[in-house]
Structures are given as structure tokens and as C-alpha cells.
Amino acid sequence: TGQGQTLRHPLPDGSRITLDAQSRVHMAYYAGQRRVSLLAGAAFFDVVRDADRPFVVEVPGGAEGGAVRVTVLGTRFGVEHGASGVDVQVESGRVRVESLGPDGQPLAVRELAGGQALRVRPGEPLAQAVAPVHEAAAWRHGVVAFADAPLAEAVDRLRRYLPRPV
């Protein structure tokens, strides 16, 4: 998607994806798995359950690791790839969040249920506390909210929407 632009797109299995401004994904459907790589920005997923083909969202990390894998257990959820880490927000259902090491092996695993959110920071263990979320991916409704965020992170996020440099 371009600056200030969102996109809603139906998927072949009946699921739906909504992309936030300046977001990019790569999708691949296999016989045994549905896989999405969130390369930039944020996406909201409304996933149709299919026990034979799990729906997996991966956010690549750098050379030092920091990749995140989210496996859907039938749900509606958002994932954002930001400068300070990866945010996962669950609107309904459940997901499994894995923080991956440089070798792609899980370092830590957490399950989230509806109304819960988690920020995964590169090189840090998964937080023990799971933050409540009032609305997953509020950007879908034209709202961008910040709570206890560094100014640089807020400015970086706002750049996705504004027609002029900040």
C-alpha cells in the first residue's frame, strides 16, 4: 500500500486481510499451510479456520534474530512491524506467538486470547505480562493511538499517513 492508503483484500480460502498504509506482505498457499510474510507496516487478519492448513504470519528479523512467527488458532488479529519491535493484537480467538532466534528456532512462546496484545522486541525475551487491548488494529477505523511510546516511534508511525514530511 502507498502512503495514507489502506487495502482490504479477500483471500482464496475465505479469509480476509486488511493492510495499513505503507505495508507490504508476501503470501504463499501450500497444501499443508497458509503462510504470510509481513515485510513492512501492519496488517489485520480475519482467518477462516482450517485444521489441515494452519495460517502462519512471519515477520522477518535481522542478522541478529528478532523474527516473529504467529500461528493462528482461528481468529481475528493484527500484526505490526515497527521500529521498536513487533506488536500482536488479538480481537477474538487465539494465536501462538513465537520469538525466533537467528537460526529460526523458537526462543520463547506465548499464547494470546481475544483482547490481549504483546510487543516482541528483537533480542529480548517475550514479556510475561500480556497487555489488554481495547481495539486491535485501530488504524482500520482511522485511529492512531500511542500509549507510553517514544516520540521517534510516534513520528515514524505518523509518516505513513501524512502527505508532507514530519
Short mmCIF file of C-alpha atoms in Angstrom, two decimals:
data_model
loop_
_atom_site.label_atom_id
_atom_site.label_comp_id
_atom_site.label_asym_id
_atom_site.label_seq_id
_atom_site.Cartn_x
_atom_site.Cartn_y
_atom_site.Cartn_z
CA THR A 1 0.00 0.00 0.00
CA GLY A 2 1.06 3.58 -0.53
CA GLN A 3 1.26 6.50 1.85
CA GLY A 4 -2.07 7.16 3.59
CA GLN A 5 -3.66 4.20 1.78
CA THR A 6 -5.25 1.03 3.18
CA LEU A 7 -6.36 -2.06 1.30
CA ARG A 8 -8.92 -4.77 2.10
CA HIS A 9 -8.44 -7.99 0.19
CA PRO A 10 -10.28 -11.34 0.26
CA LEU A 11 -8.08 -14.44 0.28
CA PRO A 12 -8.75 -17.66 -1.69
CA ASP A 13 -9.71 -19.62 1.45
CA GLY A 14 -12.40 -17.13 2.54
CA SER A 15 -10.13 -15.30 4.97
CA ARG A 16 -9.58 -11.54 4.64
CA ILE A 17 -6.56 -9.27 5.05
CA THR A 18 -6.53 -5.51 5.59
CA LEU A 19 -3.24 -3.68 5.00
CA ASP A 20 -2.34 -0.42 6.72
CA ALA A 21 -0.57 2.47 4.97
CA GLN A 22 2.91 1.71 3.60
CA SER A 23 2.59 -2.01 4.28
CA ARG A 24 3.86 -4.96 2.28
CA VAL A 25 3.15 -8.70 2.53
CA HIS A 26 4.13 -11.83 0.62
CA MET A 27 1.62 -14.68 0.61
CA ALA A 28 2.05 -18.35 -0.25
CA TYR A 29 -0.56 -21.09 -0.02
CA TYR A 30 0.65 -24.69 0.24
CA ALA A 31 -1.19 -28.00 0.59
CA GLY A 32 -0.40 -28.12 4.32
CA GLN A 33 -0.05 -24.45 5.28
CA ARG A 34 -1.10 -20.88 4.51
CA ARG A 35 1.87 -18.53 5.01
CA VAL A 36 2.10 -14.72 5.06
CA SER A 37 5.31 -12.73 5.49
CA LEU A 38 4.73 -9.20 6.80
CA LEU A 39 7.64 -7.35 5.22
CA ALA A 40 6.67 -3.81 6.30
CA GLY A 41 3.90 -1.96 8.08
CA ALA A 42 0.82 -3.53 9.61
CA ALA A 43 -1.92 -5.98 8.66
CA PHE A 44 -5.16 -7.21 10.18
CA PHE A 45 -6.23 -10.79 9.50
CA ASP A 46 -9.71 -12.32 9.68
CA VAL A 47 -8.85 -16.00 9.31
CA VAL A 48 -11.16 -18.86 8.40
CA ARG A 49 -10.23 -21.88 10.50
CA ASP A 50 -8.76 -24.86 8.62
CA ALA A 51 -7.21 -27.50 10.89
CA ASP A 52 -5.47 -29.16 7.92
CA ARG A 53 -3.81 -25.91 6.76
CA PRO A 54 -2.60 -23.67 9.60
CA PHE A 55 -2.40 -19.93 8.90
CA VAL A 56 1.06 -18.60 9.84
CA VAL A 57 2.25 -14.98 9.79
CA GLU A 58 6.00 -14.39 9.90
CA VAL A 59 7.80 -11.09 10.49
CA PRO A 60 11.43 -11.38 9.38
CA GLY A 61 14.20 -10.25 11.72
CA GLY A 62 17.73 -9.07 11.06
CA ALA A 63 21.01 -10.98 11.14
CA GLU A 64 20.89 -10.94 14.96
CA GLY A 65 17.49 -12.62 15.02
CA GLY A 66 14.31 -10.94 16.16
CA ALA A 67 11.99 -12.75 13.75
CA VAL A 68 8.47 -13.45 15.00
CA ARG A 69 6.05 -16.21 13.97
CA VAL A 70 2.32 -16.01 14.75
CA THR A 71 0.30 -19.20 14.28
CA VAL A 72 -3.44 -18.74 14.14
CA LEU A 73 -5.71 -20.92 16.17
CA GLY A 74 -8.85 -19.45 14.46
CA THR A 75 -9.09 -15.72 15.00
CA ARG A 76 -9.18 -12.03 14.08
CA PHE A 77 -5.89 -10.31 14.89
CA GLY A 78 -3.44 -7.59 13.88
CA VAL A 79 0.35 -7.63 13.47
CA GLU A 80 2.53 -4.55 13.14
CA HIS A 81 6.19 -4.49 12.17
CA GLY A 82 7.52 -1.29 13.76
CA ALA A 83 10.88 0.27 14.55
CA SER A 84 10.78 -0.91 18.17
CA GLY A 85 9.53 -4.44 17.58
CA VAL A 86 6.53 -6.47 16.50
CA ASP A 87 3.08 -5.85 18.01
CA VAL A 88 0.46 -8.60 18.01
CA GLN A 89 -3.12 -7.67 18.99
CA VAL A 90 -5.91 -10.24 19.17
CA GLU A 91 -9.50 -9.11 18.65
CA SER A 92 -11.05 -12.57 19.03
CA GLY A 93 -9.89 -16.17 19.08
CA ARG A 94 -6.35 -17.27 19.92
CA VAL A 95 -2.86 -17.11 18.43
CA ARG A 96 0.52 -18.58 19.36
CA VAL A 97 3.40 -16.06 19.21
CA GLU A 98 6.98 -17.30 18.88
CA SER A 99 10.11 -15.21 19.15
CA LEU A 100 12.69 -16.79 16.83
CA GLY A 101 16.47 -16.87 17.08
CA PRO A 102 18.94 -16.30 14.21
CA ASP A 103 18.65 -20.00 13.31
CA GLY A 104 14.86 -19.76 13.00
CA GLN A 105 14.28 -21.86 16.13
CA PRO A 106 11.77 -20.65 18.75
CA LEU A 107 13.33 -18.87 21.74
CA ALA A 108 10.06 -18.24 23.57
CA VAL A 109 6.37 -18.97 23.03
CA ARG A 110 3.22 -17.23 24.32
CA GLU A 111 -0.45 -17.79 23.59
CA LEU A 112 -2.75 -14.79 23.34
CA ALA A 113 -6.54 -14.75 23.55
CA GLY A 114 -9.10 -12.16 22.44
CA GLY A 115 -8.48 -8.72 23.96
CA GLN A 116 -4.76 -9.36 24.57
CA ALA A 117 -1.67 -7.81 22.99
CA LEU A 118 2.06 -8.38 23.12
CA ARG A 119 5.12 -6.46 21.89
CA VAL A 120 8.11 -8.57 20.85
CA ARG A 121 11.41 -6.68 20.85
CA PRO A 122 14.44 -8.08 18.99
CA GLY A 123 16.88 -9.82 21.30
CA GLU A 124 14.58 -9.65 24.34
CA PRO A 125 12.54 -12.45 25.90
CA LEU A 126 8.78 -12.32 25.49
CA ALA A 127 7.11 -10.21 28.16
CA GLN A 128 5.48 -12.13 30.99
CA ALA A 129 2.58 -9.69 31.22
CA VAL A 130 0.15 -9.59 28.34
CA ALA A 131 -1.33 -6.12 27.86
CA PRO A 132 -5.09 -5.76 27.34
CA VAL A 133 -6.09 -4.18 24.05
CA HIS A 134 -9.24 -2.11 23.63
CA GLU A 135 -9.33 -2.42 19.85
CA ALA A 136 -6.97 -4.45 17.68
CA ALA A 137 -5.57 -2.54 14.70
CA ALA A 138 -7.46 0.68 15.42
CA TRP A 139 -5.92 2.14 12.25
CA ARG A 140 -8.67 0.25 10.36
CA HIS A 141 -11.09 2.86 11.68
CA GLY A 142 -8.87 5.91 11.12
CA VAL A 143 -7.44 5.98 14.66
CA VAL A 144 -3.75 6.05 15.50
CA ALA A 145 -3.16 6.00 19.26
CA PHE A 146 0.03 5.91 21.30
CA ALA A 147 0.50 4.85 24.92
CA ASP A 148 3.90 5.21 26.53
CA ALA A 149 5.64 5.37 23.14
CA PRO A 150 8.88 7.22 22.37
CA LEU A 151 8.40 10.33 20.23
CA ALA A 152 10.55 8.83 17.43
CA GLU A 153 8.20 5.83 17.23
CA ALA A 154 5.11 8.08 17.07
CA VAL A 155 6.63 10.26 14.35
CA ASP A 156 7.70 7.22 12.34
CA ARG A 157 4.15 5.87 12.52
CA LEU A 158 2.55 9.19 11.52
CA ARG A 159 4.79 9.42 8.45
CA ARG A 160 2.78 6.58 6.90
CA TYR A 161 -0.29 8.79 6.66
CA LEU A 162 0.81 12.40 6.19
CA PRO A 163 1.36 13.89 2.72
CA ARG A 164 4.27 16.06 3.94
CA PRO A 165 7.47 15.09 5.76
CA VAL A 166 7.41 15.24 9.56
#
